[in-house]
Each structure stands twice: as C-alpha cells, then as structure tokens.
C-alpha cells in the first residue's frame, strides 16, 4: 500500500466527527433542553423537548443510513441525561452524566499510556481495519502516546470546567461549555491522532522498503554463491572427455 493510498483512505477530521450534519444533530437536544427550560422554567417540559429532538434525529439518521443503530445511539445518551435530570429534580442534572463520562474516558486514555497500549493507536487501527504492527516500533508507540495524552487532556479539561459550572448551578454556561468543549476540542485531539498516524505510516513504510531491499540483496548474494559453488557440468564434461582423449593417445 502506497502512502498516497493510505492518506486517501484516512478520513478527514470533519468526517471523523460525523460531518457538519453530525455536529448539528448532536447539539440540538442540548440546545432545546436549555431553551425550553429557560423559557418555561419547567424541567419536565425541557426533558420532553430534548427527548423528542433526540428521537426525531435518530429517525432521520436511521432513514439516511438504513439501520436503526443510529436512532438507538442518538436517543441513548440524551435519555440517560434526561433520566438523571428527572431523578435529581434539577436542570443541571442533565449534564451530570457527560461530566462523569469525561473523567472516565480521560482516565482510560491515561491508563492506556501507562500500560503501553495507547488508545489513540488502538482505536484508529480497529476502526480502519489496520493491523497492530505499529506496536513493535517504539517511536510509533511514542507518537500514539502523545496523541492519546491529548485526548486525555481534552476529557479532563471538560470535566474540570463543567464540574465547576455544575457546582455553581450555571445551567446556561454548562450548555455553552458542553458544546464549545465538544467538537472544537475533539478536532484538536483528532488532528493529533492524524499526525501520529501519518508519522507511523511513513516510518513503517520506510521499514518495509528497507526490509524488502535487504531481502532482495540477500537473494542476489545467495544466487551468486550458488553460481560460484555449483560446477558447470558442461565444462566439466568437456574436461573429462579431453582427458580421456589424451589418455587414449598415450
């Protein structure tokens, strides 16, 4: 596989985030929750509005992709957030699941660096159907460590900021922080991952070319050695016949 082919198959940052439509779809339930809660001062109305938006978005995605999986995914996260808001009786509870989700994800990414299985590399190779040969190269593992650390920083930053706003009962700013620290920061982490992937692909390609060149050189040397060690049977036959004629003359 050439580097050009590899780059063509690598999705762009925007594609990784689901495109512009994906960004808008994921933002609508949160916006509707905050707007309805602010306008009506009614938590249940805000919950119903956000859930209805999630269901509509799920149906639209299901019709576009031909499967109900997007619908389930669209409703699942909003459903959990709405349930927590209902149980706590506070609008800020809508954001609690995402806050703790960030610290769990951040910890997972940080732990993966410690155990030498950086999640940025593991997830990228899994999602793109690539093998894990990169783990044998220390420099490549280091690059994926850097990308993974960026992801960890993103999640911990989300947790710190949004947890503070949660404690301060700033529901409106919680929505702003969730959206502002969502896709923009994810784009930064994805760029770090793409940087690591391109460096890894370049390094692995150079290693493959070097191994191929060495194998070809060894094959040439092996053939040369065979030629030197294997006698020329025709020449040997002529020599024996000449010696036989000389003896017959004597």
PDB file of C-alpha atoms in Angstrom:
ATOM      1  CA  UNK A   1       0.000   0.000   0.000  1.00  0.00           C
ATOM      2  CA  UNK A   2       1.467   3.359  -1.017  1.00  0.00           C
ATOM      3  CA  UNK A   3       1.445   6.421   1.203  1.00  0.00           C
ATOM      4  CA  UNK A   4      -0.951   8.132  -1.236  1.00  0.00           C
ATOM      5  CA  UNK A   5      -3.422   5.261  -0.923  1.00  0.00           C
ATOM      6  CA  UNK A   6      -3.086   5.333   2.857  1.00  0.00           C
ATOM      7  CA  UNK A   7      -3.828   9.040   3.026  1.00  0.00           C
ATOM      8  CA  UNK A   8      -6.814   8.659   0.688  1.00  0.00           C
ATOM      9  CA  UNK A   9      -8.320   6.060   2.976  1.00  0.00           C
ATOM     10  CA  UNK A  10      -7.809   8.126   6.116  1.00  0.00           C
ATOM     11  CA  UNK A  11     -10.994  10.064   6.924  1.00  0.00           C
ATOM     12  CA  UNK A  12     -10.742  13.778   7.467  1.00  0.00           C
ATOM     13  CA  UNK A  13     -11.225  15.356  10.883  1.00  0.00           C
ATOM     14  CA  UNK A  14     -14.687  16.574   9.875  1.00  0.00           C
ATOM     15  CA  UNK A  15     -15.657  13.082   8.680  1.00  0.00           C
ATOM     16  CA  UNK A  16     -14.452  11.586  11.958  1.00  0.00           C
ATOM     17  CA  UNK A  17     -16.810  13.941  13.786  1.00  0.00           C
ATOM     18  CA  UNK A  18     -19.760  12.904  11.602  1.00  0.00           C
ATOM     19  CA  UNK A  19     -19.598  15.879   9.283  1.00  0.00           C
ATOM     20  CA  UNK A  20     -21.426  19.176   9.689  1.00  0.00           C
ATOM     21  CA  UNK A  21     -24.781  17.405   9.969  1.00  0.00           C
ATOM     22  CA  UNK A  22     -23.453  15.178  12.756  1.00  0.00           C
ATOM     23  CA  UNK A  23     -22.278  18.222  14.696  1.00  0.00           C
ATOM     24  CA  UNK A  24     -25.660  19.911  14.346  1.00  0.00           C
ATOM     25  CA  UNK A  25     -27.641  16.797  15.200  1.00  0.00           C
ATOM     26  CA  UNK A  26     -25.731  16.135  18.411  1.00  0.00           C
ATOM     27  CA  UNK A  27     -26.104  19.768  19.517  1.00  0.00           C
ATOM     28  CA  UNK A  28     -29.860  20.138  19.038  1.00  0.00           C
ATOM     29  CA  UNK A  29     -31.139  18.118  22.055  1.00  0.00           C
ATOM     30  CA  UNK A  30     -28.865  20.092  24.412  1.00  0.00           C
ATOM     31  CA  UNK A  31     -29.918  23.429  22.923  1.00  0.00           C
ATOM     32  CA  UNK A  32     -33.591  22.529  23.071  1.00  0.00           C
ATOM     33  CA  UNK A  33     -33.282  21.410  26.693  1.00  0.00           C
ATOM     34  CA  UNK A  34     -31.671  24.702  27.770  1.00  0.00           C
ATOM     35  CA  UNK A  35     -34.001  26.910  25.695  1.00  0.00           C
ATOM     36  CA  UNK A  36     -37.200  25.189  26.844  1.00  0.00           C
ATOM     37  CA  UNK A  37     -36.048  25.112  30.467  1.00  0.00           C
ATOM     38  CA  UNK A  38     -35.167  28.814  30.347  1.00  0.00           C
ATOM     39  CA  UNK A  39     -38.397  29.822  28.578  1.00  0.00           C
ATOM     40  CA  UNK A  40     -40.851  27.730  30.593  1.00  0.00           C
ATOM     41  CA  UNK A  41     -38.999  27.226  33.887  1.00  0.00           C
ATOM     42  CA  UNK A  42     -40.391  23.706  33.626  1.00  0.00           C
ATOM     43  CA  UNK A  43     -37.900  20.869  33.924  1.00  0.00           C
ATOM     44  CA  UNK A  44     -40.279  18.211  32.613  1.00  0.00           C
ATOM     45  CA  UNK A  45     -41.039  20.246  29.503  1.00  0.00           C
ATOM     46  CA  UNK A  46     -37.314  20.642  28.859  1.00  0.00           C
ATOM     47  CA  UNK A  47     -36.762  16.899  29.305  1.00  0.00           C
ATOM     48  CA  UNK A  48     -39.608  16.007  26.934  1.00  0.00           C
ATOM     49  CA  UNK A  49     -38.363  18.523  24.374  1.00  0.00           C
ATOM     50  CA  UNK A  50     -34.803  17.173  24.380  1.00  0.00           C
ATOM     51  CA  UNK A  51     -36.000  13.569  24.176  1.00  0.00           C
ATOM     52  CA  UNK A  52     -38.351  14.405  21.299  1.00  0.00           C
ATOM     53  CA  UNK A  53     -35.470  16.083  19.461  1.00  0.00           C
ATOM     54  CA  UNK A  54     -33.261  13.035  20.031  1.00  0.00           C
ATOM     55  CA  UNK A  55     -35.954  10.683  18.712  1.00  0.00           C
ATOM     56  CA  UNK A  56     -36.515  12.794  15.581  1.00  0.00           C
ATOM     57  CA  UNK A  57     -32.775  12.964  14.966  1.00  0.00           C
ATOM     58  CA  UNK A  58     -32.491   9.207  15.486  1.00  0.00           C
ATOM     59  CA  UNK A  59     -35.260   8.528  12.965  1.00  0.00           C
ATOM     60  CA  UNK A  60     -33.661  10.861  10.414  1.00  0.00           C
ATOM     61  CA  UNK A  61     -30.283   9.155  10.835  1.00  0.00           C
ATOM     62  CA  UNK A  62     -31.895   5.714  10.625  1.00  0.00           C
ATOM     63  CA  UNK A  63     -33.651   6.605   7.362  1.00  0.00           C
ATOM     64  CA  UNK A  64     -30.448   8.039   5.895  1.00  0.00           C
ATOM     65  CA  UNK A  65     -28.236   5.112   6.910  1.00  0.00           C
ATOM     66  CA  UNK A  66     -30.816   2.318   6.516  1.00  0.00           C
ATOM     67  CA  UNK A  67     -30.378   0.968  10.069  1.00  0.00           C
ATOM     68  CA  UNK A  68     -31.899   1.645  13.498  1.00  0.00           C
ATOM     69  CA  UNK A  69     -28.499   1.716  15.216  1.00  0.00           C
ATOM     70  CA  UNK A  70     -28.072   5.491  14.727  1.00  0.00           C
ATOM     71  CA  UNK A  71     -31.539   6.016  16.227  1.00  0.00           C
ATOM     72  CA  UNK A  72     -30.621   3.990  19.310  1.00  0.00           C
ATOM     73  CA  UNK A  73     -27.329   5.834  19.703  1.00  0.00           C
ATOM     74  CA  UNK A  74     -28.989   9.238  19.282  1.00  0.00           C
ATOM     75  CA  UNK A  75     -31.589   8.555  21.963  1.00  0.00           C
ATOM     76  CA  UNK A  76     -29.399   6.629  24.417  1.00  0.00           C
ATOM     77  CA  UNK A  77     -27.148   9.438  25.664  1.00  0.00           C
ATOM     78  CA  UNK A  78     -29.936  12.019  25.814  1.00  0.00           C
ATOM     79  CA  UNK A  79     -32.190   9.500  27.546  1.00  0.00           C
ATOM     80  CA  UNK A  80     -29.663   8.894  30.326  1.00  0.00           C
ATOM     81  CA  UNK A  81     -29.070  12.639  30.766  1.00  0.00           C
ATOM     82  CA  UNK A  82     -32.818  13.301  30.898  1.00  0.00           C
ATOM     83  CA  UNK A  83     -33.343  10.491  33.419  1.00  0.00           C
ATOM     84  CA  UNK A  84     -30.671  11.905  35.747  1.00  0.00           C
ATOM     85  CA  UNK A  85     -32.208  15.390  35.469  1.00  0.00           C
ATOM     86  CA  UNK A  86     -35.608  13.911  36.332  1.00  0.00           C
ATOM     87  CA  UNK A  87     -34.277  11.969  39.333  1.00  0.00           C
ATOM     88  CA  UNK A  88     -32.303  14.921  40.717  1.00  0.00           C
ATOM     89  CA  UNK A  89     -35.106  17.366  40.027  1.00  0.00           C
ATOM     90  CA  UNK A  90     -32.594  19.905  38.738  1.00  0.00           C
ATOM     91  CA  UNK A  91     -31.879  21.114  35.233  1.00  0.00           C
ATOM     92  CA  UNK A  92     -28.143  20.883  35.824  1.00  0.00           C
ATOM     93  CA  UNK A  93     -28.537  17.131  36.346  1.00  0.00           C
ATOM     94  CA  UNK A  94     -28.973  16.873  32.577  1.00  0.00           C
ATOM     95  CA  UNK A  95     -25.212  17.460  32.253  1.00  0.00           C
ATOM     96  CA  UNK A  96     -24.055  15.217  35.090  1.00  0.00           C
ATOM     97  CA  UNK A  97     -23.705  12.054  33.004  1.00  0.00           C
ATOM     98  CA  UNK A  98     -21.490  13.818  30.457  1.00  0.00           C
ATOM     99  CA  UNK A  99     -19.346  15.314  33.223  1.00  0.00           C
ATOM    100  CA  UNK A 100     -18.511  11.971  34.800  1.00  0.00           C
ATOM    101  CA  UNK A 101     -18.261  10.331  31.389  1.00  0.00           C
ATOM    102  CA  UNK A 102     -15.428  12.748  30.615  1.00  0.00           C
ATOM    103  CA  UNK A 103     -13.409  11.782  33.685  1.00  0.00           C
ATOM    104  CA  UNK A 104     -13.888   8.074  32.958  1.00  0.00           C
ATOM    105  CA  UNK A 105     -12.752   8.477  29.352  1.00  0.00           C
ATOM    106  CA  UNK A 106      -9.822  10.665  30.369  1.00  0.00           C
ATOM    107  CA  UNK A 107      -8.695   8.077  32.914  1.00  0.00           C
ATOM    108  CA  UNK A 108      -8.974   5.283  30.353  1.00  0.00           C
ATOM    109  CA  UNK A 109      -6.802   7.163  27.850  1.00  0.00           C
ATOM    110  CA  UNK A 110      -4.232   7.980  30.538  1.00  0.00           C
ATOM    111  CA  UNK A 111      -4.133   4.375  31.767  1.00  0.00           C
ATOM    112  CA  UNK A 112      -3.631   3.094  28.221  1.00  0.00           C
ATOM    113  CA  UNK A 113      -0.410   5.132  28.008  1.00  0.00           C
ATOM    114  CA  UNK A 114       0.848   3.618  31.253  1.00  0.00           C
ATOM    115  CA  UNK A 115       0.233   0.037  30.069  1.00  0.00           C
ATOM    116  CA  UNK A 116       1.820   0.812  26.651  1.00  0.00           C
ATOM    117  CA  UNK A 117      -1.396   0.310  24.658  1.00  0.00           C
ATOM    118  CA  UNK A 118      -2.179   3.953  23.694  1.00  0.00           C
ATOM    119  CA  UNK A 119      -5.860   4.119  22.838  1.00  0.00           C
ATOM    120  CA  UNK A 120      -5.382   6.617  20.014  1.00  0.00           C
ATOM    121  CA  UNK A 121      -3.469   3.952  18.084  1.00  0.00           C
ATOM    122  CA  UNK A 122      -5.608   1.005  19.184  1.00  0.00           C
ATOM    123  CA  UNK A 123      -8.902   2.675  18.260  1.00  0.00           C
ATOM    124  CA  UNK A 124      -7.615   4.097  14.978  1.00  0.00           C
ATOM    125  CA  UNK A 125      -6.294   0.751  13.748  1.00  0.00           C
ATOM    126  CA  UNK A 126      -9.501  -1.003  14.864  1.00  0.00           C
ATOM    127  CA  UNK A 127     -11.851   1.478  13.194  1.00  0.00           C
ATOM    128  CA  UNK A 128      -9.820   1.495   9.968  1.00  0.00           C
ATOM    129  CA  UNK A 129      -9.194  -2.255   9.762  1.00  0.00           C
ATOM    130  CA  UNK A 130      -5.441  -1.959  10.181  1.00  0.00           C
ATOM    131  CA  UNK A 131      -3.086  -4.382  11.927  1.00  0.00           C
ATOM    132  CA  UNK A 132      -1.147  -3.632  15.095  1.00  0.00           C
ATOM    133  CA  UNK A 133       2.337  -3.918  13.667  1.00  0.00           C
ATOM    134  CA  UNK A 134       2.950  -0.355  14.882  1.00  0.00           C
ATOM    135  CA  UNK A 135       3.305  -1.650  18.451  1.00  0.00           C
ATOM    136  CA  UNK A 136       6.662  -3.206  17.546  1.00  0.00           C
ATOM    137  CA  UNK A 137       8.112   0.238  16.787  1.00  0.00           C
ATOM    138  CA  UNK A 138       8.951   2.275  19.900  1.00  0.00           C
ATOM    139  CA  UNK A 139       8.937   5.609  18.064  1.00  0.00           C
ATOM    140  CA  UNK A 140       5.456   4.930  16.697  1.00  0.00           C
ATOM    141  CA  UNK A 141       4.180   3.934  20.132  1.00  0.00           C
ATOM    142  CA  UNK A 142       5.598   7.212  21.458  1.00  0.00           C
ATOM    143  CA  UNK A 143       3.739   9.186  18.771  1.00  0.00           C
ATOM    144  CA  UNK A 144       0.482   7.458  19.680  1.00  0.00           C
ATOM    145  CA  UNK A 145       1.248   8.134  23.347  1.00  0.00           C
ATOM    146  CA  UNK A 146       1.350  11.852  22.541  1.00  0.00           C
ATOM    147  CA  UNK A 147      -1.956  11.702  20.646  1.00  0.00           C
ATOM    148  CA  UNK A 148      -3.536   9.689  23.456  1.00  0.00           C
ATOM    149  CA  UNK A 149      -2.326  12.207  26.030  1.00  0.00           C
ATOM    150  CA  UNK A 150      -4.004  14.991  24.034  1.00  0.00           C
ATOM    151  CA  UNK A 151      -7.267  13.032  24.210  1.00  0.00           C
ATOM    152  CA  UNK A 152      -6.834  12.613  27.964  1.00  0.00           C
ATOM    153  CA  UNK A 153      -6.265  16.361  28.369  1.00  0.00           C
ATOM    154  CA  UNK A 154      -9.432  17.082  26.378  1.00  0.00           C
ATOM    155  CA  UNK A 155     -11.576  14.882  28.601  1.00  0.00           C
ATOM    156  CA  UNK A 156     -10.050  16.131  31.861  1.00  0.00           C
ATOM    157  CA  UNK A 157     -10.465  19.751  30.723  1.00  0.00           C
ATOM    158  CA  UNK A 158     -14.130  19.076  30.053  1.00  0.00           C
ATOM    159  CA  UNK A 159     -14.541  17.526  33.471  1.00  0.00           C
ATOM    160  CA  UNK A 160     -12.806  20.339  35.390  1.00  0.00           C
ATOM    161  CA  UNK A 161     -14.650  23.193  33.671  1.00  0.00           C
ATOM    162  CA  UNK A 162     -18.083  21.588  33.547  1.00  0.00           C
ATOM    163  CA  UNK A 163     -17.875  20.263  37.088  1.00  0.00           C
ATOM    164  CA  UNK A 164     -17.117  23.776  38.323  1.00  0.00           C
ATOM    165  CA  UNK A 165     -20.085  25.192  36.389  1.00  0.00           C
ATOM    166  CA  UNK A 166     -22.262  22.382  37.759  1.00  0.00           C
ATOM    167  CA  UNK A 167     -21.318  23.251  41.324  1.00  0.00           C
ATOM    168  CA  UNK A 168     -22.082  26.908  40.559  1.00  0.00           C
ATOM    169  CA  UNK A 169     -25.553  25.995  39.149  1.00  0.00           C
ATOM    170  CA  UNK A 170     -24.737  27.654  35.825  1.00  0.00           C
ATOM    171  CA  UNK A 171     -27.043  25.669  33.555  1.00  0.00           C
ATOM    172  CA  UNK A 172     -26.776  28.031  30.585  1.00  0.00           C
ATOM    173  CA  UNK A 173     -22.996  28.112  30.734  1.00  0.00           C
ATOM    174  CA  UNK A 174     -22.958  24.345  31.159  1.00  0.00           C
ATOM    175  CA  UNK A 175     -24.624  24.072  27.755  1.00  0.00           C
ATOM    176  CA  UNK A 176     -22.128  26.542  26.274  1.00  0.00           C
ATOM    177  CA  UNK A 177     -19.219  24.605  27.778  1.00  0.00           C
ATOM    178  CA  UNK A 178     -20.571  21.259  26.597  1.00  0.00           C
ATOM    179  CA  UNK A 179     -20.911  22.471  23.026  1.00  0.00           C
ATOM    180  CA  UNK A 180     -17.812  24.653  22.991  1.00  0.00           C
ATOM    181  CA  UNK A 181     -15.617  21.989  24.550  1.00  0.00           C
ATOM    182  CA  UNK A 182     -17.140  19.229  22.453  1.00  0.00           C
ATOM    183  CA  UNK A 183     -16.321  19.217  18.756  1.00  0.00           C
ATOM    184  CA  UNK A 184     -13.699  22.009  18.795  1.00  0.00           C
ATOM    185  CA  UNK A 185     -11.538  20.180  21.347  1.00  0.00           C
ATOM    186  CA  UNK A 186     -12.271  16.850  19.701  1.00  0.00           C
ATOM    187  CA  UNK A 187     -10.955  18.312  16.448  1.00  0.00           C
ATOM    188  CA  UNK A 188      -7.675  19.137  18.187  1.00  0.00           C
ATOM    189  CA  UNK A 189      -7.388  15.573  19.528  1.00  0.00           C
ATOM    190  CA  UNK A 190      -8.221  14.119  16.118  1.00  0.00           C
ATOM    191  CA  UNK A 191      -5.566  16.286  14.494  1.00  0.00           C
ATOM    192  CA  UNK A 192      -3.041  14.921  16.988  1.00  0.00           C
ATOM    193  CA  UNK A 193      -4.162  11.396  16.089  1.00  0.00           C
ATOM    194  CA  UNK A 194      -3.860  12.051  12.339  1.00  0.00           C
ATOM    195  CA  UNK A 195      -0.368  13.475  12.955  1.00  0.00           C
ATOM    196  CA  UNK A 196       0.627  10.281  14.786  1.00  0.00           C
ATOM    197  CA  UNK A 197      -0.925   8.055  12.104  1.00  0.00           C
ATOM    198  CA  UNK A 198       0.907   9.773   9.257  1.00  0.00           C
ATOM    199  CA  UNK A 199       4.231   9.585  11.088  1.00  0.00           C
ATOM    200  CA  UNK A 200       3.618   5.926  11.884  1.00  0.00           C
ATOM    201  CA  UNK A 201       2.645   5.088   8.297  1.00  0.00           C
ATOM    202  CA  UNK A 202       5.715   6.861   6.930  1.00  0.00           C
ATOM    203  CA  UNK A 203       8.018   5.125   9.393  1.00  0.00           C
ATOM    204  CA  UNK A 204       6.505   1.678   8.822  1.00  0.00           C
ATOM    205  CA  UNK A 205       6.641   2.139   5.042  1.00  0.00           C
ATOM    206  CA  UNK A 206      10.343   3.019   5.241  1.00  0.00           C
ATOM    207  CA  UNK A 207      10.945  -0.045   7.413  1.00  0.00           C
ATOM    208  CA  UNK A 208       9.101  -2.273   4.917  1.00  0.00           C
ATOM    209  CA  UNK A 209      11.093  -0.845   1.999  1.00  0.00           C
ATOM    210  CA  UNK A 210      14.361  -1.385   3.887  1.00  0.00           C
ATOM    211  CA  UNK A 211      13.375  -4.969   4.715  1.00  0.00           C
ATOM    212  CA  UNK A 212      12.398  -5.586   1.090  1.00  0.00           C
ATOM    213  CA  UNK A 213      15.705  -4.166  -0.172  1.00  0.00           C
ATOM    214  CA  UNK A 214      17.630  -6.323   2.291  1.00  0.00           C
ATOM    215  CA  UNK A 215      15.695  -9.427   1.216  1.00  0.00           C
ATOM    216  CA  UNK A 216      16.456  -8.697  -2.435  1.00  0.00           C
ATOM    217  CA  UNK A 217      20.149  -8.189  -1.642  1.00  0.00           C
ATOM    218  CA  UNK A 218      20.269 -11.472   0.257  1.00  0.00           C
ATOM    219  CA  UNK A 219      18.596 -13.241  -2.669  1.00  0.00           C
ATOM    220  CA  UNK A 220      21.178 -11.845  -5.099  1.00  0.00           C
ATOM    221  CA  UNK A 221      24.022 -12.923  -2.808  1.00  0.00           C
ATOM    222  CA  UNK A 222      22.503 -16.362  -2.449  1.00  0.00           C
ATOM    223  CA  UNK A 223      22.244 -16.794  -6.228  1.00  0.00           C
ATOM    224  CA  UNK A 224      25.815 -15.579  -6.688  1.00  0.00           C
ATOM    225  CA  UNK A 225      27.051 -18.049  -4.090  1.00  0.00           C
ATOM    226  CA  UNK A 226      25.143 -20.852  -5.787  1.00  0.00           C
ATOM    227  CA  UNK A 227      26.693 -19.939  -9.110  1.00  0.00           C
ATOM    228  CA  UNK A 228      30.168 -19.985  -7.578  1.00  0.00           C
ATOM    229  CA  UNK A 229      29.676 -23.236  -5.722  1.00  0.00           C
ATOM    230  CA  UNK A 230      27.718 -25.129  -8.377  1.00  0.00           C
ATOM    231  CA  UNK A 231      30.050 -26.581 -11.064  1.00  0.00           C
ATOM    232  CA  UNK A 232      29.437 -26.002 -14.727  1.00  0.00           C
ATOM    233  CA  UNK A 233      28.526 -29.576 -15.780  1.00  0.00           C
ATOM    234  CA  UNK A 234      29.071 -28.912 -19.480  1.00  0.00           C
ATOM    235  CA  UNK A 235      32.545 -27.574 -18.835  1.00  0.00           C
ATOM    236  CA  UNK A 236      33.269 -30.497 -16.518  1.00  0.00           C
ATOM    237  CA  UNK A 237      32.106 -32.939 -19.181  1.00  0.00           C
ATOM    238  CA  UNK A 238      34.340 -31.359 -21.817  1.00  0.00           C
ATOM    239  CA  UNK A 239      37.295 -31.527 -19.449  1.00  0.00           C
ATOM    240  CA  UNK A 240      36.735 -35.243 -18.753  1.00  0.00           C
ATOM    241  CA  UNK A 241      36.359 -36.000 -22.455  1.00  0.00           C
ATOM    242  CA  UNK A 242      39.574 -34.122 -23.227  1.00  0.00           C
ATOM    243  CA  UNK A 243      41.441 -36.054 -20.556  1.00  0.00           C
ATOM    244  CA  UNK A 244      40.031 -39.312 -21.935  1.00  0.00           C
ATOM    245  CA  UNK A 245      41.246 -38.456 -25.438  1.00  0.00           C
ATOM    246  CA  UNK A 246      44.671 -37.588 -24.115  1.00  0.00           C
ATOM    247  CA  UNK A 247      44.909 -40.917 -22.322  1.00  0.00           C
ATOM    248  CA  UNK A 248      43.730 -42.830 -25.411  1.00  0.00           C
ATOM    249  CA  UNK A 249      46.514 -41.231 -27.462  1.00  0.00           C
ATOM    250  CA  UNK A 250      49.074 -42.228 -24.873  1.00  0.00           C
TER     251      UNK A 250
END
